[in-house]
């Protein structure tokens, strides 16, 4: 039987890197995509260069995405699984104070990057009648919270886009899943969100036990490893230490 091939975007750290390790440990061939070449090189060395290779890629450039996937198909012959993991949040300001550049960046990486990769691989997967796309959503796509504004909006897009892909792909054997984690520690998510302000990052994770990248990677692997007739549409996961707040009402002063 031929080796399964997974392509992971945003693979240089956090959930992407943990997923690379999880799939490699199960005997998959892993292709890493990200912007930071030095990190990708390190990860390749760590996992083992016979199992893993990488391409430097900014997913927000459609020509670069198309060129990179063309190279992958030429070299590898096939992609069994695409994990659309690249994404992130930029800032946590209330909407009325947010930078428009942060919103644009958020839309660019979380939506454009994801649809560019998806649009590029889908025709190949449908032609083979085989393949799986796993998109990284977030609890922010379902539950609003102060400061999430556009980040919550793009993750709601990822959730609904994933379900809509299922509608279009009905009648094919191509699978689509959306994984929606809550608080995940051990990633650069908050460091990016707070522009490197480590004291703010510390406040988010201090004295709590968040999910770890390996927990999310295990969930992604679970979806991929199920028999081909099973499609996980959506999985939402949170640490036990996280739950919902009540709706808030402001009382006027008497
Ligand atoms: C990250 C989860 O809760 O920090 O997507 O928005 S959360």
PDB file of C-alpha atoms and ligand atoms in Angstrom:
ATOM      1  CA  UNK A   1       0.000   0.000   0.000  1.00  0.00           C
ATOM      2  CA  UNK A   2       1.337   3.502  -0.807  1.00  0.00           C
ATOM      3  CA  UNK A   3       2.282   5.867   1.992  1.00  0.00           C
ATOM      4  CA  UNK A   4      -0.336   8.449   2.995  1.00  0.00           C
ATOM      5  CA  UNK A   5       0.683  12.046   2.352  1.00  0.00           C
ATOM      6  CA  UNK A   6      -0.387  15.002   4.501  1.00  0.00           C
ATOM      7  CA  UNK A   7       0.291  18.664   3.733  1.00  0.00           C
ATOM      8  CA  UNK A   8       0.120  20.996   6.744  1.00  0.00           C
ATOM      9  CA  UNK A   9       0.036  24.789   6.514  1.00  0.00           C
ATOM     10  CA  UNK A  10       1.307  26.951   9.379  1.00  0.00           C
ATOM     11  CA  UNK A  11       3.519  23.987  10.180  1.00  0.00           C
ATOM     12  CA  UNK A  12       6.478  25.762  11.764  1.00  0.00           C
ATOM     13  CA  UNK A  13       5.126  25.791  15.336  1.00  0.00           C
ATOM     14  CA  UNK A  14       2.233  25.009  17.681  1.00  0.00           C
ATOM     15  CA  UNK A  15      -0.625  22.859  16.395  1.00  0.00           C
ATOM     16  CA  UNK A  16       0.923  22.579  12.909  1.00  0.00           C
ATOM     17  CA  UNK A  17       4.248  21.272  14.214  1.00  0.00           C
ATOM     18  CA  UNK A  18       2.527  18.923  16.691  1.00  0.00           C
ATOM     19  CA  UNK A  19       0.365  17.555  13.870  1.00  0.00           C
ATOM     20  CA  UNK A  20       3.446  16.989  11.725  1.00  0.00           C
ATOM     21  CA  UNK A  21       4.963  14.903  14.523  1.00  0.00           C
ATOM     22  CA  UNK A  22       1.743  12.953  15.104  1.00  0.00           C
ATOM     23  CA  UNK A  23       1.279  12.008  11.447  1.00  0.00           C
ATOM     24  CA  UNK A  24       4.974  11.179  11.006  1.00  0.00           C
ATOM     25  CA  UNK A  25       4.824   8.867  14.035  1.00  0.00           C
ATOM     26  CA  UNK A  26       1.972   6.993  12.350  1.00  0.00           C
ATOM     27  CA  UNK A  27       4.037   6.444   9.203  1.00  0.00           C
ATOM     28  CA  UNK A  28       2.584   9.237   7.055  1.00  0.00           C
ATOM     29  CA  UNK A  29       4.736  11.279   4.712  1.00  0.00           C
ATOM     30  CA  UNK A  30       4.487  14.887   5.897  1.00  0.00           C
ATOM     31  CA  UNK A  31       4.907  18.057   3.841  1.00  0.00           C
ATOM     32  CA  UNK A  32       5.333  21.198   5.932  1.00  0.00           C
ATOM     33  CA  UNK A  33       4.333  24.623   4.623  1.00  0.00           C
ATOM     34  CA  UNK A  34       5.096  27.912   6.381  1.00  0.00           C
ATOM     35  CA  UNK A  35       6.946  31.180   5.957  1.00  0.00           C
ATOM     36  CA  UNK A  36       9.823  30.567   8.388  1.00  0.00           C
ATOM     37  CA  UNK A  37      12.377  28.422   6.604  1.00  0.00           C
ATOM     38  CA  UNK A  38      14.751  28.085   9.581  1.00  0.00           C
ATOM     39  CA  UNK A  39      11.960  26.700  11.781  1.00  0.00           C
ATOM     40  CA  UNK A  40      10.879  24.279   9.083  1.00  0.00           C
ATOM     41  CA  UNK A  41      14.434  23.066   8.632  1.00  0.00           C
ATOM     42  CA  UNK A  42      14.755  22.460  12.384  1.00  0.00           C
ATOM     43  CA  UNK A  43      11.469  20.569  12.494  1.00  0.00           C
ATOM     44  CA  UNK A  44      12.476  18.422   9.520  1.00  0.00           C
ATOM     45  CA  UNK A  45      15.697  17.496  11.277  1.00  0.00           C
ATOM     46  CA  UNK A  46      13.827  16.727  14.504  1.00  0.00           C
ATOM     47  CA  UNK A  47      11.224  14.487  12.836  1.00  0.00           C
ATOM     48  CA  UNK A  48      13.537  12.867  10.316  1.00  0.00           C
ATOM     49  CA  UNK A  49      14.313  14.073   6.825  1.00  0.00           C
ATOM     50  CA  UNK A  50      13.323  10.768   5.216  1.00  0.00           C
ATOM     51  CA  UNK A  51       9.682  11.250   6.331  1.00  0.00           C
ATOM     52  CA  UNK A  52       9.250  15.006   6.139  1.00  0.00           C
ATOM     53  CA  UNK A  53       9.988  17.768   3.675  1.00  0.00           C
ATOM     54  CA  UNK A  54       9.028  21.398   3.525  1.00  0.00           C
ATOM     55  CA  UNK A  55       8.276  24.343   1.252  1.00  0.00           C
ATOM     56  CA  UNK A  56       8.594  27.952   2.312  1.00  0.00           C
ATOM     57  CA  UNK A  57       5.169  29.460   1.603  1.00  0.00           C
ATOM     58  CA  UNK A  58       3.070  32.483   2.464  1.00  0.00           C
ATOM     59  CA  UNK A  59      -0.476  31.156   2.006  1.00  0.00           C
ATOM     60  CA  UNK A  60      -1.839  34.660   1.407  1.00  0.00           C
ATOM     61  CA  UNK A  61      -0.266  34.708  -2.071  1.00  0.00           C
ATOM     62  CA  UNK A  62      -2.412  32.778  -4.553  1.00  0.00           C
ATOM     63  CA  UNK A  63       0.341  32.463  -7.204  1.00  0.00           C
ATOM     64  CA  UNK A  64       2.761  31.153  -4.553  1.00  0.00           C
ATOM     65  CA  UNK A  65       0.144  28.661  -3.288  1.00  0.00           C
ATOM     66  CA  UNK A  66      -0.567  27.378  -6.815  1.00  0.00           C
ATOM     67  CA  UNK A  67       3.123  27.104  -7.648  1.00  0.00           C
ATOM     68  CA  UNK A  68       3.934  25.250  -4.413  1.00  0.00           C
ATOM     69  CA  UNK A  69       1.097  22.753  -4.727  1.00  0.00           C
ATOM     70  CA  UNK A  70       2.034  22.134  -8.385  1.00  0.00           C
ATOM     71  CA  UNK A  71       5.540  21.229  -7.168  1.00  0.00           C
ATOM     72  CA  UNK A  72       4.122  18.971  -4.442  1.00  0.00           C
ATOM     73  CA  UNK A  73       1.876  17.109  -6.893  1.00  0.00           C
ATOM     74  CA  UNK A  74       4.781  16.772  -9.296  1.00  0.00           C
ATOM     75  CA  UNK A  75       7.137  15.438  -6.620  1.00  0.00           C
ATOM     76  CA  UNK A  76       4.774  13.414  -4.435  1.00  0.00           C
ATOM     77  CA  UNK A  77       2.117  12.415  -6.970  1.00  0.00           C
ATOM     78  CA  UNK A  78      -0.767  12.881  -4.557  1.00  0.00           C
ATOM     79  CA  UNK A  79      -2.057  14.576  -1.421  1.00  0.00           C
ATOM     80  CA  UNK A  80      -4.292  12.478   0.838  1.00  0.00           C
ATOM     81  CA  UNK A  81      -4.872  15.146   3.446  1.00  0.00           C
ATOM     82  CA  UNK A  82      -4.594  18.921   3.575  1.00  0.00           C
ATOM     83  CA  UNK A  83      -4.585  20.446   7.060  1.00  0.00           C
ATOM     84  CA  UNK A  84      -5.438  24.133   6.676  1.00  0.00           C
ATOM     85  CA  UNK A  85      -3.860  25.204   9.950  1.00  0.00           C
ATOM     86  CA  UNK A  86      -2.277  28.575   9.088  1.00  0.00           C
ATOM     87  CA  UNK A  87      -4.122  31.368  10.859  1.00  0.00           C
ATOM     88  CA  UNK A  88      -4.043  33.703  13.784  1.00  0.00           C
ATOM     89  CA  UNK A  89      -5.475  36.687  15.588  1.00  0.00           C
ATOM     90  CA  UNK A  90      -3.955  40.155  15.593  1.00  0.00           C
ATOM     91  CA  UNK A  91      -4.879  42.335  18.537  1.00  0.00           C
ATOM     92  CA  UNK A  92      -7.689  42.060  21.087  1.00  0.00           C
ATOM     93  CA  UNK A  93      -8.967  45.629  20.966  1.00  0.00           C
ATOM     94  CA  UNK A  94     -12.668  46.391  20.897  1.00  0.00           C
ATOM     95  CA  UNK A  95     -13.878  46.860  17.319  1.00  0.00           C
ATOM     96  CA  UNK A  96     -14.180  50.617  17.736  1.00  0.00           C
ATOM     97  CA  UNK A  97     -10.472  50.816  18.572  1.00  0.00           C
ATOM     98  CA  UNK A  98      -9.053  48.104  16.319  1.00  0.00           C
ATOM     99  CA  UNK A  99      -6.542  48.707  13.532  1.00  0.00           C
ATOM    100  CA  UNK A 100      -7.954  48.127  10.082  1.00  0.00           C
ATOM    101  CA  UNK A 101      -4.582  46.592   9.087  1.00  0.00           C
ATOM    102  CA  UNK A 102      -5.036  43.932  11.805  1.00  0.00           C
ATOM    103  CA  UNK A 103      -8.487  43.092  10.448  1.00  0.00           C
ATOM    104  CA  UNK A 104      -7.190  42.878   6.893  1.00  0.00           C
ATOM    105  CA  UNK A 105      -4.307  40.638   7.973  1.00  0.00           C
ATOM    106  CA  UNK A 106      -6.739  38.428   9.886  1.00  0.00           C
ATOM    107  CA  UNK A 107      -8.995  38.022   6.851  1.00  0.00           C
ATOM    108  CA  UNK A 108      -6.028  37.451   4.587  1.00  0.00           C
ATOM    109  CA  UNK A 109      -4.421  34.597   6.480  1.00  0.00           C
ATOM    110  CA  UNK A 110      -7.502  32.900   7.974  1.00  0.00           C
ATOM    111  CA  UNK A 111      -9.806  33.196   4.975  1.00  0.00           C
ATOM    112  CA  UNK A 112      -7.772  33.895   1.830  1.00  0.00           C
ATOM    113  CA  UNK A 113      -4.941  31.535   2.774  1.00  0.00           C
ATOM    114  CA  UNK A 114      -7.418  28.768   3.546  1.00  0.00           C
ATOM    115  CA  UNK A 115      -9.508  29.173   0.382  1.00  0.00           C
ATOM    116  CA  UNK A 116      -6.423  29.457  -1.849  1.00  0.00           C
ATOM    117  CA  UNK A 117      -5.063  26.116  -0.612  1.00  0.00           C
ATOM    118  CA  UNK A 118      -8.493  24.500  -0.739  1.00  0.00           C
ATOM    119  CA  UNK A 119      -9.257  25.786  -4.241  1.00  0.00           C
ATOM    120  CA  UNK A 120      -5.908  24.476  -5.463  1.00  0.00           C
ATOM    121  CA  UNK A 121      -6.161  20.911  -4.106  1.00  0.00           C
ATOM    122  CA  UNK A 122      -9.893  20.240  -4.527  1.00  0.00           C
ATOM    123  CA  UNK A 123      -9.876  19.492  -8.283  1.00  0.00           C
ATOM    124  CA  UNK A 124      -7.076  16.947  -7.752  1.00  0.00           C
ATOM    125  CA  UNK A 125      -8.910  15.280  -4.868  1.00  0.00           C
ATOM    126  CA  UNK A 126     -12.207  15.144  -6.752  1.00  0.00           C
ATOM    127  CA  UNK A 127     -10.492  13.745  -9.883  1.00  0.00           C
ATOM    128  CA  UNK A 128      -9.025  10.952  -7.706  1.00  0.00           C
ATOM    129  CA  UNK A 129     -12.263  10.637  -5.748  1.00  0.00           C
ATOM    130  CA  UNK A 130     -10.145  10.530  -2.603  1.00  0.00           C
ATOM    131  CA  UNK A 131      -8.830  13.056  -0.124  1.00  0.00           C
ATOM    132  CA  UNK A 132      -9.561  14.917   3.064  1.00  0.00           C
ATOM    133  CA  UNK A 133      -9.394  18.579   4.024  1.00  0.00           C
ATOM    134  CA  UNK A 134      -9.206  19.422   7.723  1.00  0.00           C
ATOM    135  CA  UNK A 135      -9.716  23.089   8.530  1.00  0.00           C
ATOM    136  CA  UNK A 136      -8.704  24.728  11.798  1.00  0.00           C
ATOM    137  CA  UNK A 137     -11.657  26.610  13.185  1.00  0.00           C
ATOM    138  CA  UNK A 138     -11.963  27.924  16.724  1.00  0.00           C
ATOM    139  CA  UNK A 139     -14.527  28.237  19.495  1.00  0.00           C
ATOM    140  CA  UNK A 140     -14.313  31.941  18.591  1.00  0.00           C
ATOM    141  CA  UNK A 141     -16.348  31.095  15.476  1.00  0.00           C
ATOM    142  CA  UNK A 142     -19.303  30.077  17.642  1.00  0.00           C
ATOM    143  CA  UNK A 143     -19.042  32.048  20.885  1.00  0.00           C
ATOM    144  CA  UNK A 144     -18.533  35.815  20.756  1.00  0.00           C
ATOM    145  CA  UNK A 145     -16.155  37.405  23.256  1.00  0.00           C
ATOM    146  CA  UNK A 146     -14.912  40.973  23.687  1.00  0.00           C
ATOM    147  CA  UNK A 147     -12.069  41.778  21.318  1.00  0.00           C
ATOM    148  CA  UNK A 148     -12.559  38.759  19.067  1.00  0.00           C
ATOM    149  CA  UNK A 149     -14.490  40.827  16.490  1.00  0.00           C
ATOM    150  CA  UNK A 150     -12.970  39.980  13.087  1.00  0.00           C
ATOM    151  CA  UNK A 151     -11.136  36.892  14.413  1.00  0.00           C
ATOM    152  CA  UNK A 152     -14.489  35.431  15.542  1.00  0.00           C
ATOM    153  CA  UNK A 153     -15.910  36.389  12.152  1.00  0.00           C
ATOM    154  CA  UNK A 154     -13.229  34.614  10.137  1.00  0.00           C
ATOM    155  CA  UNK A 155     -13.505  31.473  12.253  1.00  0.00           C
ATOM    156  CA  UNK A 156     -17.293  31.481  11.703  1.00  0.00           C
ATOM    157  CA  UNK A 157     -16.433  31.623   7.999  1.00  0.00           C
ATOM    158  CA  UNK A 158     -14.137  28.595   8.358  1.00  0.00           C
ATOM    159  CA  UNK A 159     -16.886  26.674  10.147  1.00  0.00           C
ATOM    160  CA  UNK A 160     -19.584  27.416   7.561  1.00  0.00           C
ATOM    161  CA  UNK A 161     -17.230  27.094   4.574  1.00  0.00           C
ATOM    162  CA  UNK A 162     -16.263  23.614   5.786  1.00  0.00           C
ATOM    163  CA  UNK A 163     -19.923  22.573   6.005  1.00  0.00           C
ATOM    164  CA  UNK A 164     -20.661  24.092   2.593  1.00  0.00           C
ATOM    165  CA  UNK A 165     -17.769  22.153   1.074  1.00  0.00           C
ATOM    166  CA  UNK A 166     -19.476  18.993   2.327  1.00  0.00           C
ATOM    167  CA  UNK A 167     -22.604  20.005   0.423  1.00  0.00           C
ATOM    168  CA  UNK A 168     -20.703  20.497  -2.814  1.00  0.00           C
ATOM    169  CA  UNK A 169     -18.666  17.316  -2.401  1.00  0.00           C
ATOM    170  CA  UNK A 170     -21.637  15.052  -1.712  1.00  0.00           C
ATOM    171  CA  UNK A 171     -21.393  12.168  -4.167  1.00  0.00           C
ATOM    172  CA  UNK A 172     -17.602  12.162  -4.008  1.00  0.00           C
ATOM    173  CA  UNK A 173     -15.433  10.368  -1.459  1.00  0.00           C
ATOM    174  CA  UNK A 174     -13.634  13.581  -0.490  1.00  0.00           C
ATOM    175  CA  UNK A 175     -13.977  14.373   3.218  1.00  0.00           C
ATOM    176  CA  UNK A 176     -14.021  17.743   4.994  1.00  0.00           C
ATOM    177  CA  UNK A 177     -13.731  18.355   8.732  1.00  0.00           C
ATOM    178  CA  UNK A 178     -13.495  21.435  10.910  1.00  0.00           C
ATOM    179  CA  UNK A 179     -11.670  21.273  14.261  1.00  0.00           C
ATOM    180  CA  UNK A 180     -12.580  24.039  16.680  1.00  0.00           C
ATOM    181  CA  UNK A 181     -10.348  24.309  19.750  1.00  0.00           C
ATOM    182  CA  UNK A 182     -10.726  26.643  22.687  1.00  0.00           C
ATOM    183  CA  UNK A 183      -7.781  27.797  24.781  1.00  0.00           C
ATOM    184  CA  UNK A 184      -4.553  26.178  23.572  1.00  0.00           C
ATOM    185  CA  UNK A 185      -1.273  26.832  25.383  1.00  0.00           C
ATOM    186  CA  UNK A 186       2.225  26.185  24.079  1.00  0.00           C
ATOM    187  CA  UNK A 187       1.639  27.994  20.781  1.00  0.00           C
ATOM    188  CA  UNK A 188       2.497  31.430  19.449  1.00  0.00           C
ATOM    189  CA  UNK A 189      -1.194  32.342  19.145  1.00  0.00           C
ATOM    190  CA  UNK A 190      -1.300  34.850  22.012  1.00  0.00           C
ATOM    191  CA  UNK A 191       2.249  36.087  21.400  1.00  0.00           C
ATOM    192  CA  UNK A 192       1.143  37.114  17.905  1.00  0.00           C
ATOM    193  CA  UNK A 193      -2.194  38.441  19.132  1.00  0.00           C
ATOM    194  CA  UNK A 194      -0.442  40.647  21.727  1.00  0.00           C
ATOM    195  CA  UNK A 195       2.443  41.585  19.403  1.00  0.00           C
ATOM    196  CA  UNK A 196       5.131  39.944  21.521  1.00  0.00           C
ATOM    197  CA  UNK A 197       3.920  41.319  24.879  1.00  0.00           C
ATOM    198  CA  UNK A 198       4.852  38.347  27.058  1.00  0.00           C
ATOM    199  CA  UNK A 199       3.222  39.736  30.211  1.00  0.00           C
ATOM    200  CA  UNK A 200      -0.174  39.783  28.470  1.00  0.00           C
ATOM    201  CA  UNK A 201       0.456  36.274  27.150  1.00  0.00           C
ATOM    202  CA  UNK A 202       1.279  35.102  30.684  1.00  0.00           C
ATOM    203  CA  UNK A 203      -2.020  36.504  31.978  1.00  0.00           C
ATOM    204  CA  UNK A 204      -3.955  34.344  29.505  1.00  0.00           C
ATOM    205  CA  UNK A 205      -2.382  31.010  30.500  1.00  0.00           C
ATOM    206  CA  UNK A 206      -1.210  31.543  34.093  1.00  0.00           C
ATOM    207  CA  UNK A 207      -2.763  29.280  36.718  1.00  0.00           C
ATOM    208  CA  UNK A 208      -4.803  27.289  34.284  1.00  0.00           C
ATOM    209  CA  UNK A 209      -4.405  24.101  32.316  1.00  0.00           C
ATOM    210  CA  UNK A 210      -5.104  24.822  28.656  1.00  0.00           C
ATOM    211  CA  UNK A 211      -5.240  22.340  25.781  1.00  0.00           C
ATOM    212  CA  UNK A 212      -1.829  21.548  24.333  1.00  0.00           C
ATOM    213  CA  UNK A 213      -0.907  21.449  20.646  1.00  0.00           C
ATOM    214  CA  UNK A 214      -0.519  17.659  20.959  1.00  0.00           C
ATOM    215  CA  UNK A 215      -4.171  17.388  22.133  1.00  0.00           C
ATOM    216  CA  UNK A 216      -5.388  19.156  19.011  1.00  0.00           C
ATOM    217  CA  UNK A 217      -2.997  17.170  16.808  1.00  0.00           C
ATOM    218  CA  UNK A 218      -4.439  13.959  18.264  1.00  0.00           C
ATOM    219  CA  UNK A 219      -7.953  15.151  17.386  1.00  0.00           C
ATOM    220  CA  UNK A 220      -6.901  15.980  13.826  1.00  0.00           C
ATOM    221  CA  UNK A 221      -5.267  12.570  13.524  1.00  0.00           C
ATOM    222  CA  UNK A 222      -8.405  10.867  14.876  1.00  0.00           C
ATOM    223  CA  UNK A 223     -10.527  12.444  12.104  1.00  0.00           C
ATOM    224  CA  UNK A 224      -8.023  11.446   9.444  1.00  0.00           C
ATOM    225  CA  UNK A 225      -7.574   7.887  10.695  1.00  0.00           C
ATOM    226  CA  UNK A 226     -11.263   6.963  10.749  1.00  0.00           C
ATOM    227  CA  UNK A 227     -12.402   4.626   7.955  1.00  0.00           C
ATOM    228  CA  UNK A 228     -12.923   6.410   4.593  1.00  0.00           C
ATOM    229  CA  UNK A 229     -16.734   6.175   4.813  1.00  0.00           C
ATOM    230  CA  UNK A 230     -16.776   8.271   8.023  1.00  0.00           C
ATOM    231  CA  UNK A 231     -16.780  12.073   7.821  1.00  0.00           C
ATOM    232  CA  UNK A 232     -16.369  14.097  10.998  1.00  0.00           C
ATOM    233  CA  UNK A 233     -18.071  17.391  10.153  1.00  0.00           C
ATOM    234  CA  UNK A 234     -17.081  19.366  13.229  1.00  0.00           C
ATOM    235  CA  UNK A 235     -15.272  18.777  16.505  1.00  0.00           C
ATOM    236  CA  UNK A 236     -15.296  21.464  19.181  1.00  0.00           C
ATOM    237  CA  UNK A 237     -12.891  20.929  22.075  1.00  0.00           C
ATOM    238  CA  UNK A 238     -12.001  22.951  25.151  1.00  0.00           C
ATOM    239  CA  UNK A 239      -9.845  22.367  28.183  1.00  0.00           C
ATOM    240  CA  UNK A 240     -11.808  21.286  31.233  1.00  0.00           C
ATOM    241  CA  UNK A 241     -10.812  24.631  32.758  1.00  0.00           C
ATOM    242  CA  UNK A 242     -12.803  26.591  30.127  1.00  0.00           C
ATOM    243  CA  UNK A 243     -16.567  27.021  29.685  1.00  0.00           C
ATOM    244  CA  UNK A 244     -19.176  29.645  28.831  1.00  0.00           C
ATOM    245  CA  UNK A 245     -20.028  32.930  30.479  1.00  0.00           C
ATOM    246  CA  UNK A 246     -23.582  34.159  30.883  1.00  0.00           C
ATOM    247  CA  UNK A 247     -24.884  36.848  28.546  1.00  0.00           C
ATOM    248  CA  UNK A 248     -24.090  40.237  29.985  1.00  0.00           C
ATOM    249  CA  UNK A 249     -26.533  43.041  30.737  1.00  0.00           C
ATOM    250  CA  UNK A 250     -25.411  46.561  31.593  1.00  0.00           C
ATOM    251  CA  UNK A 251     -27.596  48.125  34.297  1.00  0.00           C
ATOM    252  CA  UNK A 252     -28.262  51.826  33.932  1.00  0.00           C
ATOM    253  CA  UNK A 253     -27.415  54.014  36.931  1.00  0.00           C
ATOM    254  CA  UNK A 254     -30.450  54.959  38.996  1.00  0.00           C
TER     255      UNK A 254
HETATM  256  C1  LIG B   1      -8.232  30.405  19.758  1.00  0.00           C
HETATM  257  C2  LIG B   1      -9.247  30.160  20.810  1.00  0.00           C
HETATM  258  O1  LIG B   1     -10.564  31.157  22.725  1.00  0.00           O
HETATM  259  O2  LIG B   1      -8.398  32.123  22.273  1.00  0.00           O
HETATM  260  O3  LIG B   1      -8.789  30.240  18.515  1.00  0.00           O
HETATM  261  O4  LIG B   1     -10.230  32.546  20.754  1.00  0.00           O
HETATM  262  S1  LIG B   1      -9.624  31.557  21.655  1.00  0.00           S
END
